[in-house]
mmCIF file of N, CA and C in Angstrom:
data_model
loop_
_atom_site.group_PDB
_atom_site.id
_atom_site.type_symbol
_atom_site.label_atom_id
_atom_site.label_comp_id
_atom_site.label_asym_id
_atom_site.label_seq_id
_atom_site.Cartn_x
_atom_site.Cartn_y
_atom_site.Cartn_z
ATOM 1 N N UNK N 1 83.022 109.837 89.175
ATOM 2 C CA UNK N 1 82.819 108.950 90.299
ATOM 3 C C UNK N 1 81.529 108.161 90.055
ATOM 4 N N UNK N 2 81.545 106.748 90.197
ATOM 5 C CA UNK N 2 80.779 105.975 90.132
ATOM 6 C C UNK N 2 80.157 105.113 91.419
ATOM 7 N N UNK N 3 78.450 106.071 91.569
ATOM 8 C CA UNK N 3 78.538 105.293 92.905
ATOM 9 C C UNK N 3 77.257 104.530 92.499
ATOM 10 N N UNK N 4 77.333 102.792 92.633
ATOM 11 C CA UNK N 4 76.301 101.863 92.888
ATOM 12 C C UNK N 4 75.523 101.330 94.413
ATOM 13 N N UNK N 5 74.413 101.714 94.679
ATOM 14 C CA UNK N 5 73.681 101.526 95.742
ATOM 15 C C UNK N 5 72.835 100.081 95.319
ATOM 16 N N UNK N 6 73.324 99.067 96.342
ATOM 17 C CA UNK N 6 72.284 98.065 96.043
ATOM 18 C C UNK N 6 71.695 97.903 95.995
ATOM 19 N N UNK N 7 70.397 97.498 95.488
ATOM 20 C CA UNK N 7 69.355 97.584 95.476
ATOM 21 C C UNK N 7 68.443 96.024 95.491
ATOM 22 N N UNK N 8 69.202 94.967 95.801
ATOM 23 C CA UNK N 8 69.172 93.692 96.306
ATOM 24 C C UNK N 8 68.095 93.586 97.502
ATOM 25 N N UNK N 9 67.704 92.733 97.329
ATOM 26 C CA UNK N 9 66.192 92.175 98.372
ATOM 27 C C UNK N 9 66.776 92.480 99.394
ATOM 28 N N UNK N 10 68.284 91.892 100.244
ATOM 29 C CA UNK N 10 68.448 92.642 101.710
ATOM 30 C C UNK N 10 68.585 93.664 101.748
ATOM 31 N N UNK N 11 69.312 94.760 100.896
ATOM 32 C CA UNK N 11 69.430 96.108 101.559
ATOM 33 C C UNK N 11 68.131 96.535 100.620
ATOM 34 N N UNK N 12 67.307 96.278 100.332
ATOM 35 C CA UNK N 12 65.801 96.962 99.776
ATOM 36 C C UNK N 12 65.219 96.719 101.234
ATOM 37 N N UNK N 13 65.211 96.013 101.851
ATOM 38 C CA UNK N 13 64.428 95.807 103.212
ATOM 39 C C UNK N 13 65.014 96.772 104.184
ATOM 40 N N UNK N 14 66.684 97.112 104.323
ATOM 41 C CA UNK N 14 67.248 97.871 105.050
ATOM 42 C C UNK N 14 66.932 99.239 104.810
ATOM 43 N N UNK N 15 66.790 99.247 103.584
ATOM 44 C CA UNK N 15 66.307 101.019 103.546
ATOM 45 C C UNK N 15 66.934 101.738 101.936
ATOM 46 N N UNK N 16 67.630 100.598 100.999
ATOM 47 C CA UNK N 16 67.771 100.980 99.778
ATOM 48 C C UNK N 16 67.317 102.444 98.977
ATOM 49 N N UNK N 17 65.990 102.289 99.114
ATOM 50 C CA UNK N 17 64.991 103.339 98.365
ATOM 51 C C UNK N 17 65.136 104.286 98.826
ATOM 52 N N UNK N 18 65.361 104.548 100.186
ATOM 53 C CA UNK N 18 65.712 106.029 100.795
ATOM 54 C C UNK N 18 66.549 106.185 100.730
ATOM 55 N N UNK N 19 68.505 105.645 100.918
ATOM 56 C CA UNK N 19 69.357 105.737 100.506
ATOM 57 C C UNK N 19 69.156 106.799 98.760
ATOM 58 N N UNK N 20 68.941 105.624 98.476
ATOM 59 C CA UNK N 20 68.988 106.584 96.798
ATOM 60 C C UNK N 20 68.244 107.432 96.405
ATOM 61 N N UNK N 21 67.094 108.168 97.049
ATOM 62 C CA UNK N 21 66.575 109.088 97.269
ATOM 63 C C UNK N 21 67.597 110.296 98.371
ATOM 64 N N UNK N 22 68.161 109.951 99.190
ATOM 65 C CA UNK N 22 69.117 111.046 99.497
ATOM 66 C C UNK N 22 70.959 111.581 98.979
ATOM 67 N N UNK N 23 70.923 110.284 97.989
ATOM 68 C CA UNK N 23 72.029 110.477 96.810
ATOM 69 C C UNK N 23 71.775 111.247 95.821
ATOM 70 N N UNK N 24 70.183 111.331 95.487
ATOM 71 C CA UNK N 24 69.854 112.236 94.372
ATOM 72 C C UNK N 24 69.527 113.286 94.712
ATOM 73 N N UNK N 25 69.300 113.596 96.309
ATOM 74 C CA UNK N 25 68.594 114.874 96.740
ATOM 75 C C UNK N 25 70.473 115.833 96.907
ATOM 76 N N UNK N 26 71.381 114.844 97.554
ATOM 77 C CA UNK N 26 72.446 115.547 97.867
ATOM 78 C C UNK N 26 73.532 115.617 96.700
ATOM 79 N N UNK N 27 73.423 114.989 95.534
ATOM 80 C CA UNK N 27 73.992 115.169 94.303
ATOM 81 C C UNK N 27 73.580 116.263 93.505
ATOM 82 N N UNK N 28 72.115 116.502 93.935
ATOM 83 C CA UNK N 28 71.547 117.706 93.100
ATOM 84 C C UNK N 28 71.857 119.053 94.136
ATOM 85 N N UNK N 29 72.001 119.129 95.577
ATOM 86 C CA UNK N 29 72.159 120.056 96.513
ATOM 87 C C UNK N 29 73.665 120.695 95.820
ATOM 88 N N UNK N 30 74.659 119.577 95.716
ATOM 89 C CA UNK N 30 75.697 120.116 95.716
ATOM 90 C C UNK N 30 76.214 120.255 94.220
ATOM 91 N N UNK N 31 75.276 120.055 93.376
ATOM 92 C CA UNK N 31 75.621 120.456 91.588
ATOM 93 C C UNK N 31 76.809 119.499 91.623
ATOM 94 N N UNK N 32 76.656 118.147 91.895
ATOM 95 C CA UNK N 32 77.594 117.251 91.308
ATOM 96 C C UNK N 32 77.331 115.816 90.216
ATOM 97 N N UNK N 33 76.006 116.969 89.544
ATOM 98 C CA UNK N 33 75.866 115.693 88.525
ATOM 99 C C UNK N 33 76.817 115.654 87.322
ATOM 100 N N UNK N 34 77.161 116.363 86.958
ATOM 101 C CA UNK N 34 78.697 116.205 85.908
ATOM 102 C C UNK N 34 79.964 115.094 86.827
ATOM 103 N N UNK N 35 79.928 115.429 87.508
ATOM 104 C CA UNK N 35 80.981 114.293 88.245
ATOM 105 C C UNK N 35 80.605 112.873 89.131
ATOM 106 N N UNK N 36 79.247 112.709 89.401
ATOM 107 C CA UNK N 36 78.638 111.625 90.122
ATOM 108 C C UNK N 36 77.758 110.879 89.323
ATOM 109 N N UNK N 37 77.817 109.863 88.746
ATOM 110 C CA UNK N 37 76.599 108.922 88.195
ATOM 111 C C UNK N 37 76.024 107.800 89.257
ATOM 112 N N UNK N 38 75.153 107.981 89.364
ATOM 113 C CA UNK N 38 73.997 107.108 90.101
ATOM 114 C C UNK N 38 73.847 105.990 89.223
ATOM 115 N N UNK N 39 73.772 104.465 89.937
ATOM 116 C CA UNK N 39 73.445 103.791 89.725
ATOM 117 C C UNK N 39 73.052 102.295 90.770
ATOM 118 N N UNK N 40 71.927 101.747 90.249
ATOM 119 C CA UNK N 40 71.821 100.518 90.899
ATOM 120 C C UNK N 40 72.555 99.499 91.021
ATOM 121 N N UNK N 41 72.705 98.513 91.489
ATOM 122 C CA UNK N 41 73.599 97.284 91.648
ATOM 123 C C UNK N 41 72.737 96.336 92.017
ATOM 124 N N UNK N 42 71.963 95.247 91.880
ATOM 125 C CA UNK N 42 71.911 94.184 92.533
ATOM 126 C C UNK N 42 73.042 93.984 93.598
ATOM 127 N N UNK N 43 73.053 92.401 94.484
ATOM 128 C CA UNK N 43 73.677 91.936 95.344
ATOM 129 C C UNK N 43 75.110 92.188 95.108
ATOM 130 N N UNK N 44 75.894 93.183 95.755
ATOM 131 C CA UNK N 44 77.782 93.605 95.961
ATOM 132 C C UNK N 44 78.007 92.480 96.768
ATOM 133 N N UNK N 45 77.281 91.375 97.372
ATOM 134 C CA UNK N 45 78.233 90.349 98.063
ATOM 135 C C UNK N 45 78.898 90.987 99.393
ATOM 136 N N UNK N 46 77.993 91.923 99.833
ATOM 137 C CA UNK N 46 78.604 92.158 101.304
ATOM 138 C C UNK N 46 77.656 92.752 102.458
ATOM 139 N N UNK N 47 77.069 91.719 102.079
ATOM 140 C CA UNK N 47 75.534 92.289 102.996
ATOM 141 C C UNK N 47 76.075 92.024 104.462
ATOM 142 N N UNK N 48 75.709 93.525 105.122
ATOM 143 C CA UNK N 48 75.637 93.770 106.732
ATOM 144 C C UNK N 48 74.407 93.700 107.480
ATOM 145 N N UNK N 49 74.490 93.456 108.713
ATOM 146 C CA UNK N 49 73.005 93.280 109.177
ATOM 147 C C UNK N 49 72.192 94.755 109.323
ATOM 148 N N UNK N 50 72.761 95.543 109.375
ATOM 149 C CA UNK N 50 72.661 97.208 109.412
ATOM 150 C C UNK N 50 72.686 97.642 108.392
ATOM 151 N N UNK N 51 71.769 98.725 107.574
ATOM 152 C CA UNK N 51 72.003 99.612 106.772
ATOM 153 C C UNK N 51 72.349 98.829 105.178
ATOM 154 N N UNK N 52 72.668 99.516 104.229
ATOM 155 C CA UNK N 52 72.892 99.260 102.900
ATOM 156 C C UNK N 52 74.215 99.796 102.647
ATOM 157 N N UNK N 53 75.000 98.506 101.651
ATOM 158 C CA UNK N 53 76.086 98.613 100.427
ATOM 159 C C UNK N 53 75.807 99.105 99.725
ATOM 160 N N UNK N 54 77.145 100.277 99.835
ATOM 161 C CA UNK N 54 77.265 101.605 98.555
ATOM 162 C C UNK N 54 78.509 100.840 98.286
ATOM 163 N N UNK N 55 78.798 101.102 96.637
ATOM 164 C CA UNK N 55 80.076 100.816 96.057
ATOM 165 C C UNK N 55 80.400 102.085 95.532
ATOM 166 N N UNK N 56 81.873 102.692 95.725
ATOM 167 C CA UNK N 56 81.882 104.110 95.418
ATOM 168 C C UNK N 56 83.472 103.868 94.660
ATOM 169 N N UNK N 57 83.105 103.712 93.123
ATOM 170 C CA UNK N 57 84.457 103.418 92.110
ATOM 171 C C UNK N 57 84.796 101.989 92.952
ATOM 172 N N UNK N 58 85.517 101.702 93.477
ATOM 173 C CA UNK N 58 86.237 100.287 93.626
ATOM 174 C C UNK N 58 86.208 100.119 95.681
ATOM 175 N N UNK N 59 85.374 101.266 96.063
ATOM 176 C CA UNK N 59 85.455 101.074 97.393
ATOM 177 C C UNK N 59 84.075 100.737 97.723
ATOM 178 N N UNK N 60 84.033 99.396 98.607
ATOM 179 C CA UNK N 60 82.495 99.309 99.411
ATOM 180 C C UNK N 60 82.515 99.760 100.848
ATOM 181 N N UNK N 61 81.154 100.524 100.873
ATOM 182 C CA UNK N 61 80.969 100.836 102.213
ATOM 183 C C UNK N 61 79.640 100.023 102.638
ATOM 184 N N UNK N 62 79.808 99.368 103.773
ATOM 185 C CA UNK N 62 78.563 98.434 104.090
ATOM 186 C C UNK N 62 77.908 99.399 105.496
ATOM 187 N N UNK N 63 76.785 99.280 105.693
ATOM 188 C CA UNK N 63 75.511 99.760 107.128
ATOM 189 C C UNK N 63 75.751 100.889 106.449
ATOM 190 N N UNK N 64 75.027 101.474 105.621
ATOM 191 C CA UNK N 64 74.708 102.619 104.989
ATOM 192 C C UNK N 64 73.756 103.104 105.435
ATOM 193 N N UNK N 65 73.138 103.934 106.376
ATOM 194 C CA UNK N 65 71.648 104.230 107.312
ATOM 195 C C UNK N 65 71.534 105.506 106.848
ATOM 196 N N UNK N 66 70.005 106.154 106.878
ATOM 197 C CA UNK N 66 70.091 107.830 106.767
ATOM 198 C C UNK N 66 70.271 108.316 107.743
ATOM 199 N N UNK N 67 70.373 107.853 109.174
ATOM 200 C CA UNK N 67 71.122 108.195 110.204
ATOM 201 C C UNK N 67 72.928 108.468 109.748
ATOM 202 N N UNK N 68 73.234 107.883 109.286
ATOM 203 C CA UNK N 68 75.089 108.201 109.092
ATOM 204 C C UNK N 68 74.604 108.483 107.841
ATOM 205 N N UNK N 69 73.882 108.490 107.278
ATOM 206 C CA UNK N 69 73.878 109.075 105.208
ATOM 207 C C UNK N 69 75.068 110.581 105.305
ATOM 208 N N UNK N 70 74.783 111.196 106.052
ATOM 209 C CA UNK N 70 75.448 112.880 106.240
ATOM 210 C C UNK N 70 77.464 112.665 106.206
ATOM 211 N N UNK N 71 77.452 112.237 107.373
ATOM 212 C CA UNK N 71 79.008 111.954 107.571
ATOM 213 C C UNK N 71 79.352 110.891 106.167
ATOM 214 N N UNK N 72 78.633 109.423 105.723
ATOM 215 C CA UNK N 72 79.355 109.188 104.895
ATOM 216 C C UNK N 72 79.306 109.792 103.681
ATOM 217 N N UNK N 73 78.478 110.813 103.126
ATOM 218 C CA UNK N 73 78.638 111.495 101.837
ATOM 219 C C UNK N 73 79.401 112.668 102.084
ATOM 220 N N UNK N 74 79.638 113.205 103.353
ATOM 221 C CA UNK N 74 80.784 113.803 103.448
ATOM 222 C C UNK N 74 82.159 113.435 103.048
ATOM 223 N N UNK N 75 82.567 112.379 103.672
ATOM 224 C CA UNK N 75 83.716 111.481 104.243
ATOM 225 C C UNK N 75 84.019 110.988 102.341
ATOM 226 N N UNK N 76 82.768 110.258 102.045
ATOM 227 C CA UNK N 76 83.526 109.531 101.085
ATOM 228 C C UNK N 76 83.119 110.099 99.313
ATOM 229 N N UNK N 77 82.405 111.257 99.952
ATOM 230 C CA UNK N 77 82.188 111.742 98.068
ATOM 231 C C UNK N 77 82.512 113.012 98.216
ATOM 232 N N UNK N 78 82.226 113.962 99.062
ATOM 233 C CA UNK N 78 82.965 115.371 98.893
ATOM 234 C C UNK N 78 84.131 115.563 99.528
ATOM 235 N N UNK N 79 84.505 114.715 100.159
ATOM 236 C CA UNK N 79 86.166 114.948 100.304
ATOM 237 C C UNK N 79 87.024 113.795 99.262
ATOM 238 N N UNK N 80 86.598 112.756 98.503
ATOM 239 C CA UNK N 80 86.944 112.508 97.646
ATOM 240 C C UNK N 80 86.992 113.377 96.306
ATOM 241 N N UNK N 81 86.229 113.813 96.277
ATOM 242 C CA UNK N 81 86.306 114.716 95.168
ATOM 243 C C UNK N 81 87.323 116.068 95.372
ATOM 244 N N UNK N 82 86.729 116.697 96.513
ATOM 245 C CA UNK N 82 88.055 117.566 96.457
ATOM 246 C C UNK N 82 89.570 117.130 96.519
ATOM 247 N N UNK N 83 89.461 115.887 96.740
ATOM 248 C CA UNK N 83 91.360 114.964 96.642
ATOM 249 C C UNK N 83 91.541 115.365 95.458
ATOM 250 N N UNK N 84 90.302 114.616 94.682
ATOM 251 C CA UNK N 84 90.783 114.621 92.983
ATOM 252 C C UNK N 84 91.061 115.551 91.863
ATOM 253 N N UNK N 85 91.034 116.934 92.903
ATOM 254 C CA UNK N 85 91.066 118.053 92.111
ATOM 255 C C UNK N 85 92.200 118.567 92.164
#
């Protein structure tokens, strides 16, 4: 699974840096670095006025907040992953 966090001047103002600081804290919680690569993205072209664009394989999720950080790394990386098993 390939997830890109933007890291583009708007969602760097929204909260980018902490985003990807709690991708690496909850990738390492749950021993899913064999299956998750982290990476940056410049501008995904779908800037929301809320929160930061995650691209996760071919899906974008836009208002990415560490307020919802919990439910969407639930929702869209550990229950994706257990699909794929």
């Amino acid at each position: 699974m390939l997830i890109q966090i933007c890291v583009g001047s708007s969602c760097h103002l929204k909260g980018s840096p902490e985003i990807v600081e709690l991708l690496q804290k909850a990738v390492s919680d749950y021993h899913l670095e064999d299956e998750v690569t982290l990476a940056g993205s410049f501008c995904i072209g779908k800037c929301n006025r809320v929160g930061v664009t995650v691209q996760i394989d071919d899906d974008i999720h836009v208002g990415v907040t560490k307020d919802s950080f919990k439910e969407f790394f639930e929702q869209n990386v550990l229950n994706a992953l257990k699909e794929g098993k």
